């Protein structure tokens, strides 16, 4: 596609796309940076997002190292590192690409898929165009058809995700991962050995180690930092090598430790603590976290796959053989994953309950991207479970455009007011116990 | 042609099995002889001790041979497999690097120390330290043929219940009192912390981990298939003596502690069984424990023993690391969503699930309600601390 000569009209279209997309990204970056309380050591994360979305750069890497695009959390990045490539998460939140993808996919397809298809169609993002391979775990119908669409334009490898998590399903997924590893070897031309896999697991493991420290610090002091900034950090992880991301996070952790020792928080007020769950929040579609925090709430935690959930579950190798490591990756990709693609996903309710307890959550916002059926399906169950705990919850449906911002603003504002009304007017710093 | 090859292979394997069975039946490794007490051995490392050690060495050699054959067959299967074949070298070769593990010192150190100490006492306690508590019967699979061991082992009279009731009443009461007392107090902690057979199996498993040979990943169906075997073993242990048989003739444990203690022992089927138990536990951790009859009897009391595994069902993310780590394949430890007590009949309280659990407080071992070992993310990821400190140093140098 890129080798064809571009007509002036197409070139104009591309230029318009680039300017529009980078303007939107720059605007949301600015809004995030303007929010108070970002640690100074967070700057590199913002810089990565700016490089990718505003300046249209590719992931920084050495010459000759290929990038492999992944969608969903079930594709183990360890395998990609082991094959000598760098993984990038390609799930997209671009409004501009969405408007192009709108013509490519049916009306009810989810905006995430439309945005990815749009990027692939317009072909101006080096991030997408330079991918040597794209890995699509088949987690929903939209992703399945997206795989077909992408396969016409680039190398695609699909991963069949089991419907349940029985022992046989895990065995099957281990097999699936071996096949994926074979495709990776062919793409990169490198051989995967025990050492390269162990090195790769060390890289991602270090990132997860720093993340676990980060989460522990975050739990230890409420209002330590803002959820929108955490979102930005998590989104930046998509475009940074894991070890580099871990190193940057290490600096953030050090800064947070200092903050804790000085008892320094982003706000002195007792803002309502909100948990965000549901469909993924991907930069630059960061309007909901921004609205929450601009409307004087605190996004205390998130349970979304582009946020904390995607990385927080560690790989726990039990058997030290090559096959044992592969098994631990397959298990990590499926068993703790609370993605609604699995038929029985009650574990998500427990995860939410635990997060409510850990982060003293006062309200839950359930985000549904229009057309994201699997998440929408689970709303009822979760509303019921949270109702028993007495935690208010609202369902926010949004699309990849800015037309619904005002409507979202009103609803979020009302929700935050509702939580404030339930609180005692006296501002006190006490931990609330919802299980008492 | 391929068909013929298969038939020949099958025939060959059958013939080999028959030969082994014949060998096991015809050639008792050693026969009981008059001069079997340890006093006559004199000292360890004497010629006689080494001569008595011979059957154990033979068993170890044959087990190693069996393990090597299994690895060879496995390699062949992997090489032929369409999906795994291309990773043949990666899977069978072992590299120098390793995935950062966990802090070495901790609960597991205590467990290994306990296993080593208990095994030493059970095997050499009588001879080396002159510790003998013959009145105490410990429900542990440490062969009582070794008359020099520290305490009596309950398994002998459990396997010979008809002999038990010919003893004086005082001895019967002592036997039941101490056996049931220890079973109530410790439960299957005996399996996880004291049993010499457990130690042997863990050592064999450790060798596999060091060599990075892949094991057999058992699924719940395979575990379920072993349950009838386990109950059959219980029946044989308790009932064989009434039918005129002797459980000791094929109990694999006869091949460990008496031989190590320097006692000449009769090994009929035992040595043969021991070879299989060793090969099994090389590829599947604590394989023999899955079918151990004494373990079942101890497990029957699992509802009232003070050592328990507790679970915080909300903290659990169902990541399955505990199930993967569990040598006994207890699945409900990760699927359980209501009960806080997940102690199972099969649980040997080895603590591996807690060690591998990445969620803070999700699993814990308690003694009489008091937590003695708790899961934490910090502990699971402790192998990366060094990496973090390296970052600090690098930063410190440059700034």
PDB file of C-alpha atoms in Angstrom, chain A residues 19-238:
ATOM      1  CA  UNK A  19      -2.737  17.512  11.969  1.00  0.00           C
ATOM      2  CA  UNK A  20      -6.126  16.628  13.421  1.00  0.00           C
ATOM      3  CA  UNK A  21      -4.879  13.556  15.252  1.00  0.00           C
ATOM      4  CA  UNK A  22      -1.873  15.274  16.738  1.00  0.00           C
ATOM      5  CA  UNK A  23      -3.978  18.257  17.789  1.00  0.00           C
ATOM      6  CA  UNK A  24      -6.373  16.003  19.690  1.00  0.00           C
ATOM      7  CA  UNK A  25      -3.541  14.094  21.316  1.00  0.00           C
ATOM      8  CA  UNK A  26      -1.744  17.306  22.252  1.00  0.00           C
ATOM      9  CA  UNK A  27      -4.902  18.712  23.772  1.00  0.00           C
ATOM     10  CA  UNK A  28      -5.477  15.711  26.010  1.00  0.00           C
ATOM     11  CA  UNK A  29      -1.815  15.567  26.959  1.00  0.00           C
ATOM     12  CA  UNK A  30      -1.983  19.191  27.973  1.00  0.00           C
ATOM     13  CA  UNK A  31      -5.078  18.601  30.045  1.00  0.00           C
ATOM     14  CA  UNK A  32      -3.391  15.712  31.807  1.00  0.00           C
ATOM     15  CA  UNK A  33      -0.278  17.739  32.485  1.00  0.00           C
ATOM     16  CA  UNK A  34      -2.359  20.598  33.795  1.00  0.00           C
ATOM     17  CA  UNK A  35      -3.926  18.386  36.440  1.00  0.00           C
ATOM     18  CA  UNK A  36      -2.134  19.061  39.696  1.00  0.00           C
ATOM     19  CA  UNK A  37      -0.009  16.553  41.508  1.00  0.00           C
ATOM     20  CA  UNK A  38       1.876  14.713  38.789  1.00  0.00           C
ATOM     21  CA  UNK A  39       5.222  13.481  40.132  1.00  0.00           C
ATOM     22  CA  UNK A  40       8.178  15.059  38.383  1.00  0.00           C
ATOM     23  CA  UNK A  41       9.518  11.678  37.425  1.00  0.00           C
ATOM     24  CA  UNK A  42       6.422  11.124  35.306  1.00  0.00           C
ATOM     25  CA  UNK A  43       7.710  13.379  32.551  1.00  0.00           C
ATOM     26  CA  UNK A  44       9.255  10.524  30.506  1.00  0.00           C
ATOM     27  CA  UNK A  45       5.882   8.838  30.300  1.00  0.00           C
ATOM     28  CA  UNK A  46       4.243  11.960  28.934  1.00  0.00           C
ATOM     29  CA  UNK A  47       7.159  12.309  26.555  1.00  0.00           C
ATOM     30  CA  UNK A  48       6.570   8.844  25.151  1.00  0.00           C
ATOM     31  CA  UNK A  49       2.904   9.575  24.543  1.00  0.00           C
ATOM     32  CA  UNK A  50       3.843  12.858  22.895  1.00  0.00           C
ATOM     33  CA  UNK A  51       6.429  11.181  20.679  1.00  0.00           C
ATOM     34  CA  UNK A  52       3.989   8.576  19.457  1.00  0.00           C
ATOM     35  CA  UNK A  53       0.784  10.560  19.090  1.00  0.00           C
ATOM     36  CA  UNK A  54       1.835  14.156  18.556  1.00  0.00           C
ATOM     37  CA  UNK A  55       5.138  13.809  16.727  1.00  0.00           C
ATOM     38  CA  UNK A  56       4.226  10.601  14.965  1.00  0.00           C
ATOM     39  CA  UNK A  57       7.433   8.784  15.897  1.00  0.00           C
ATOM     40  CA  UNK A  58       7.894   5.071  16.141  1.00  0.00           C
ATOM     41  CA  UNK A  59       8.935   3.243  19.293  1.00  0.00           C
ATOM     42  CA  UNK A  60      12.563   4.071  20.013  1.00  0.00           C
ATOM     43  CA  UNK A  61      14.729   1.019  19.472  1.00  0.00           C
ATOM     44  CA  UNK A  62      18.017  -0.151  18.067  1.00  0.00           C
ATOM     45  CA  UNK A  63      18.428  -0.675  14.346  1.00  0.00           C
ATOM     46  CA  UNK A  64      17.229  -3.994  13.050  1.00  0.00           C
ATOM     47  CA  UNK A  65      14.972  -4.719  16.008  1.00  0.00           C
ATOM     48  CA  UNK A  66      11.480  -5.398  14.773  1.00  0.00           C
ATOM     49  CA  UNK A  67       8.279  -4.450  16.514  1.00  0.00           C
ATOM     50  CA  UNK A  68       5.393  -6.821  16.993  1.00  0.00           C
ATOM     51  CA  UNK A  69       1.980  -5.334  17.559  1.00  0.00           C
ATOM     52  CA  UNK A  70      -0.269  -6.920  20.154  1.00  0.00           C
ATOM     53  CA  UNK A  71      -3.888  -6.484  21.058  1.00  0.00           C
ATOM     54  CA  UNK A  72      -5.384  -7.579  24.387  1.00  0.00           C
ATOM     55  CA  UNK A  73      -3.455  -8.742  27.409  1.00  0.00           C
ATOM     56  CA  UNK A  74      -3.478 -12.440  26.528  1.00  0.00           C
ATOM     57  CA  UNK A  75      -0.546 -12.232  24.114  1.00  0.00           C
ATOM     58  CA  UNK A  76       2.496 -12.720  26.378  1.00  0.00           C
ATOM     59  CA  UNK A  77       5.050  -9.996  25.708  1.00  0.00           C
ATOM     60  CA  UNK A  78       7.737 -12.269  27.132  1.00  0.00           C
ATOM     61  CA  UNK A  79       7.615 -14.390  23.995  1.00  0.00           C
ATOM     62  CA  UNK A  80       8.091 -11.368  21.764  1.00  0.00           C
ATOM     63  CA  UNK A  81      11.107 -10.208  23.747  1.00  0.00           C
ATOM     64  CA  UNK A  82      12.442 -13.758  23.676  1.00  0.00           C
ATOM     65  CA  UNK A  83      12.303 -13.729  19.879  1.00  0.00           C
ATOM     66  CA  UNK A  84      14.325 -10.531  19.871  1.00  0.00           C
ATOM     67  CA  UNK A  85      11.544  -8.120  18.959  1.00  0.00           C
ATOM     68  CA  UNK A  86       9.781  -5.359  20.862  1.00  0.00           C
ATOM     69  CA  UNK A  87       6.062  -5.569  21.575  1.00  0.00           C
ATOM     70  CA  UNK A  88       3.788  -2.575  21.145  1.00  0.00           C
ATOM     71  CA  UNK A  89       0.172  -2.533  22.200  1.00  0.00           C
ATOM     72  CA  UNK A  90      -1.864  -1.340  19.263  1.00  0.00           C
ATOM     73  CA  UNK A  91      -5.322  -1.044  20.800  1.00  0.00           C
ATOM     74  CA  UNK A  92      -6.175   2.514  19.948  1.00  0.00           C
ATOM     75  CA  UNK A  93      -8.144   5.407  21.349  1.00  0.00           C
ATOM     76  CA  UNK A  94      -7.761   7.828  18.495  1.00  0.00           C
ATOM     77  CA  UNK A  95     -10.863   9.839  17.594  1.00  0.00           C
ATOM     78  CA  UNK A  96      -9.460  10.811  14.217  1.00  0.00           C
ATOM     79  CA  UNK A  97      -8.704   7.244  13.210  1.00  0.00           C
ATOM     80  CA  UNK A  98     -12.125   6.247  14.490  1.00  0.00           C
ATOM     81  CA  UNK A  99     -13.808   8.627  12.087  1.00  0.00           C
ATOM     82  CA  UNK A 100     -12.054   6.903   9.205  1.00  0.00           C
ATOM     83  CA  UNK A 101     -12.684   3.433  10.562  1.00  0.00           C
ATOM     84  CA  UNK A 102     -16.360   4.302  10.902  1.00  0.00           C
ATOM     85  CA  UNK A 103     -16.732   3.731   7.169  1.00  0.00           C
ATOM     86  CA  UNK A 104     -14.826   0.440   7.251  1.00  0.00           C
ATOM     87  CA  UNK A 105     -16.647  -1.386  10.005  1.00  0.00           C
ATOM     88  CA  UNK A 106     -20.370  -1.870  10.617  1.00  0.00           C
ATOM     89  CA  UNK A 107     -22.192   0.725  12.677  1.00  0.00           C
ATOM     90  CA  UNK A 108     -22.346  -1.376  15.833  1.00  0.00           C
ATOM     91  CA  UNK A 109     -18.684  -2.407  15.854  1.00  0.00           C
ATOM     92  CA  UNK A 110     -16.766  -1.073  18.808  1.00  0.00           C
ATOM     93  CA  UNK A 111     -14.846   2.177  18.360  1.00  0.00           C
ATOM     94  CA  UNK A 112     -11.556   0.588  19.386  1.00  0.00           C
ATOM     95  CA  UNK A 113     -11.656  -1.724  16.409  1.00  0.00           C
ATOM     96  CA  UNK A 114     -12.776   1.084  14.135  1.00  0.00           C
ATOM     97  CA  UNK A 115      -9.853   3.217  15.256  1.00  0.00           C
ATOM     98  CA  UNK A 116      -7.356   0.441  14.577  1.00  0.00           C
ATOM     99  CA  UNK A 117      -8.858  -0.205  11.148  1.00  0.00           C
ATOM    100  CA  UNK A 118      -8.733   3.532  10.499  1.00  0.00           C
ATOM    101  CA  UNK A 119      -5.031   3.744  11.320  1.00  0.00           C
ATOM    102  CA  UNK A 120      -4.328   0.800   9.083  1.00  0.00           C
ATOM    103  CA  UNK A 121      -6.319   2.376   6.261  1.00  0.00           C
ATOM    104  CA  UNK A 122      -4.740   5.806   6.330  1.00  0.00           C
ATOM    105  CA  UNK A 123      -1.215   4.473   6.829  1.00  0.00           C
ATOM    106  CA  UNK A 124       0.452   7.466   8.417  1.00  0.00           C
ATOM    107  CA  UNK A 125       1.334   6.084  11.830  1.00  0.00           C
ATOM    108  CA  UNK A 126       4.807   4.503  11.807  1.00  0.00           C
ATOM    109  CA  UNK A 127       3.751   2.668  14.958  1.00  0.00           C
ATOM    110  CA  UNK A 128       1.260   0.651  12.909  1.00  0.00           C
ATOM    111  CA  UNK A 129       2.988   0.638   9.546  1.00  0.00           C
ATOM    112  CA  UNK A 130       6.340  -0.655  10.803  1.00  0.00           C
ATOM    113  CA  UNK A 131       4.955  -3.644  12.642  1.00  0.00           C
ATOM    114  CA  UNK A 132       6.499  -6.864  11.410  1.00  0.00           C
ATOM    115  CA  UNK A 133       3.642  -8.879  12.836  1.00  0.00           C
ATOM    116  CA  UNK A 134       0.351  -8.261  14.579  1.00  0.00           C
ATOM    117  CA  UNK A 135      -0.917 -10.651  17.226  1.00  0.00           C
ATOM    118  CA  UNK A 136      -4.621 -10.786  17.833  1.00  0.00           C
ATOM    119  CA  UNK A 137      -5.984 -12.868  20.664  1.00  0.00           C
ATOM    120  CA  UNK A 138      -9.531 -13.592  19.565  1.00  0.00           C
ATOM    121  CA  UNK A 139     -11.341 -12.146  22.547  1.00  0.00           C
ATOM    122  CA  UNK A 140     -14.509 -10.927  20.856  1.00  0.00           C
ATOM    123  CA  UNK A 141     -16.239 -10.912  17.491  1.00  0.00           C
ATOM    124  CA  UNK A 142     -14.917  -7.495  16.587  1.00  0.00           C
ATOM    125  CA  UNK A 143     -11.333  -8.621  17.190  1.00  0.00           C
ATOM    126  CA  UNK A 144     -11.957 -11.687  15.077  1.00  0.00           C
ATOM    127  CA  UNK A 145     -13.145  -9.675  12.110  1.00  0.00           C
ATOM    128  CA  UNK A 146     -10.403  -7.135  12.707  1.00  0.00           C
ATOM    129  CA  UNK A 147      -7.909  -9.984  12.317  1.00  0.00           C
ATOM    130  CA  UNK A 148      -9.399 -10.734   8.921  1.00  0.00           C
ATOM    131  CA  UNK A 149      -9.261  -7.096   7.923  1.00  0.00           C
ATOM    132  CA  UNK A 150      -5.668  -6.634   9.073  1.00  0.00           C
ATOM    133  CA  UNK A 151      -4.523  -9.865   7.426  1.00  0.00           C
ATOM    134  CA  UNK A 152      -5.121  -8.255   4.020  1.00  0.00           C
ATOM    135  CA  UNK A 153      -2.588  -5.582   4.888  1.00  0.00           C
ATOM    136  CA  UNK A 154       0.063  -7.081   7.155  1.00  0.00           C
ATOM    137  CA  UNK A 155       1.273 -10.259   8.809  1.00  0.00           C
ATOM    138  CA  UNK A 156      -1.237 -11.407  11.375  1.00  0.00           C
ATOM    139  CA  UNK A 157      -1.144 -14.169  13.953  1.00  0.00           C
ATOM    140  CA  UNK A 158      -4.294 -15.035  15.856  1.00  0.00           C
ATOM    141  CA  UNK A 159      -4.419 -16.638  19.275  1.00  0.00           C
ATOM    142  CA  UNK A 160      -7.426 -18.692  20.110  1.00  0.00           C
ATOM    143  CA  UNK A 161      -8.520 -17.851  23.636  1.00  0.00           C
ATOM    144  CA  UNK A 162     -10.287 -20.681  25.471  1.00  0.00           C
ATOM    145  CA  UNK A 163     -13.813 -20.007  26.663  1.00  0.00           C
ATOM    146  CA  UNK A 164     -13.225 -21.397  30.138  1.00  0.00           C
ATOM    147  CA  UNK A 165     -10.140 -22.016  32.259  1.00  0.00           C
ATOM    148  CA  UNK A 166     -10.222 -25.748  32.867  1.00  0.00           C
ATOM    149  CA  UNK A 167      -6.979 -27.715  32.856  1.00  0.00           C
ATOM    150  CA  UNK A 168      -7.550 -28.898  29.284  1.00  0.00           C
ATOM    151  CA  UNK A 169      -8.048 -25.318  28.135  1.00  0.00           C
ATOM    152  CA  UNK A 170      -4.727 -24.362  29.640  1.00  0.00           C
ATOM    153  CA  UNK A 171      -3.016 -27.271  27.865  1.00  0.00           C
ATOM    154  CA  UNK A 172      -4.556 -26.088  24.630  1.00  0.00           C
ATOM    155  CA  UNK A 173      -3.415 -22.528  25.227  1.00  0.00           C
ATOM    156  CA  UNK A 174       0.131 -23.698  25.956  1.00  0.00           C
ATOM    157  CA  UNK A 175       0.075 -25.340  22.534  1.00  0.00           C
ATOM    158  CA  UNK A 176      -1.278 -22.149  21.034  1.00  0.00           C
ATOM    159  CA  UNK A 177       1.610 -20.204  22.537  1.00  0.00           C
ATOM    160  CA  UNK A 178       4.164 -22.638  21.110  1.00  0.00           C
ATOM    161  CA  UNK A 179       2.674 -22.086  17.680  1.00  0.00           C
ATOM    162  CA  UNK A 180       2.787 -18.344  18.241  1.00  0.00           C
ATOM    163  CA  UNK A 181       6.429 -18.653  19.225  1.00  0.00           C
ATOM    164  CA  UNK A 182       7.076 -20.460  15.952  1.00  0.00           C
ATOM    165  CA  UNK A 183       5.496 -17.600  13.999  1.00  0.00           C
ATOM    166  CA  UNK A 184       7.596 -15.131  15.970  1.00  0.00           C
ATOM    167  CA  UNK A 185      10.792 -17.005  15.164  1.00  0.00           C
ATOM    168  CA  UNK A 186       9.954 -16.898  11.484  1.00  0.00           C
ATOM    169  CA  UNK A 187       9.155 -13.200  11.621  1.00  0.00           C
ATOM    170  CA  UNK A 188      12.295 -12.132  13.437  1.00  0.00           C
ATOM    171  CA  UNK A 189      14.641 -14.799  12.138  1.00  0.00           C
ATOM    172  CA  UNK A 190      15.971 -15.374  15.667  1.00  0.00           C
ATOM    173  CA  UNK A 191      15.973 -18.644  17.535  1.00  0.00           C
ATOM    174  CA  UNK A 192      14.284 -18.733  20.913  1.00  0.00           C
ATOM    175  CA  UNK A 193      16.405 -20.461  23.509  1.00  0.00           C
ATOM    176  CA  UNK A 194      16.037 -21.054  27.207  1.00  0.00           C
ATOM    177  CA  UNK A 195      18.329 -18.122  27.876  1.00  0.00           C
ATOM    178  CA  UNK A 196      16.464 -15.689  25.654  1.00  0.00           C
ATOM    179  CA  UNK A 197      13.153 -16.643  27.252  1.00  0.00           C
ATOM    180  CA  UNK A 198      14.609 -16.346  30.750  1.00  0.00           C
ATOM    181  CA  UNK A 199      16.023 -12.927  29.872  1.00  0.00           C
ATOM    182  CA  UNK A 200      12.693 -11.816  28.461  1.00  0.00           C
ATOM    183  CA  UNK A 201      10.870 -12.949  31.576  1.00  0.00           C
ATOM    184  CA  UNK A 202      13.380 -11.098  33.686  1.00  0.00           C
ATOM    185  CA  UNK A 203      12.655  -7.910  31.732  1.00  0.00           C
ATOM    186  CA  UNK A 204       8.902  -8.026  32.097  1.00  0.00           C
ATOM    187  CA  UNK A 205       9.208  -9.439  35.596  1.00  0.00           C
ATOM    188  CA  UNK A 206      11.222  -6.414  36.640  1.00  0.00           C
ATOM    189  CA  UNK A 207       8.534  -4.101  35.256  1.00  0.00           C
ATOM    190  CA  UNK A 208       5.930  -6.036  37.206  1.00  0.00           C
ATOM    191  CA  UNK A 209       8.056  -5.910  40.308  1.00  0.00           C
ATOM    192  CA  UNK A 210       8.228  -2.121  40.112  1.00  0.00           C
ATOM    193  CA  UNK A 211       4.505  -2.018  39.408  1.00  0.00           C
ATOM    194  CA  UNK A 212       3.810  -4.132  42.474  1.00  0.00           C
ATOM    195  CA  UNK A 213       5.884  -1.717  44.539  1.00  0.00           C
ATOM    196  CA  UNK A 214       4.000   1.151  42.972  1.00  0.00           C
ATOM    197  CA  UNK A 215       0.628  -0.370  43.835  1.00  0.00           C
ATOM    198  CA  UNK A 216       1.751  -1.017  47.389  1.00  0.00           C
ATOM    199  CA  UNK A 217       2.794   2.595  47.787  1.00  0.00           C
ATOM    200  CA  UNK A 218      -0.475   3.735  46.294  1.00  0.00           C
ATOM    201  CA  UNK A 219      -2.444   1.620  48.732  1.00  0.00           C
ATOM    202  CA  UNK A 220      -0.492   2.863  51.712  1.00  0.00           C
ATOM    203  CA  UNK A 221      -1.599   6.489  51.403  1.00  0.00           C
ATOM    204  CA  UNK A 222      -4.892   7.573  49.868  1.00  0.00           C
ATOM    205  CA  UNK A 223      -4.714  10.619  47.593  1.00  0.00           C
ATOM    206  CA  UNK A 224      -1.056   9.937  46.894  1.00  0.00           C
ATOM    207  CA  UNK A 225      -1.501  10.634  43.214  1.00  0.00           C
ATOM    208  CA  UNK A 226      -4.137  10.989  40.547  1.00  0.00           C
ATOM    209  CA  UNK A 227      -5.602   8.124  38.580  1.00  0.00           C
ATOM    210  CA  UNK A 228      -5.417  10.002  35.316  1.00  0.00           C
ATOM    211  CA  UNK A 229      -1.671  10.185  35.672  1.00  0.00           C
ATOM    212  CA  UNK A 230      -1.533   6.499  36.430  1.00  0.00           C
ATOM    213  CA  UNK A 231      -3.549   5.926  33.266  1.00  0.00           C
ATOM    214  CA  UNK A 232      -0.972   7.897  31.320  1.00  0.00           C
ATOM    215  CA  UNK A 233       1.814   5.802  32.804  1.00  0.00           C
ATOM    216  CA  UNK A 234       0.042   2.576  31.987  1.00  0.00           C
ATOM    217  CA  UNK A 235      -0.657   3.733  28.458  1.00  0.00           C
ATOM    218  CA  UNK A 236       2.967   4.706  28.001  1.00  0.00           C
ATOM    219  CA  UNK A 237       3.908   1.118  28.856  1.00  0.00           C
ATOM    220  CA  UNK A 238       2.445   0.121  25.490  1.00  0.00           C
TER     221      UNK A 238
END
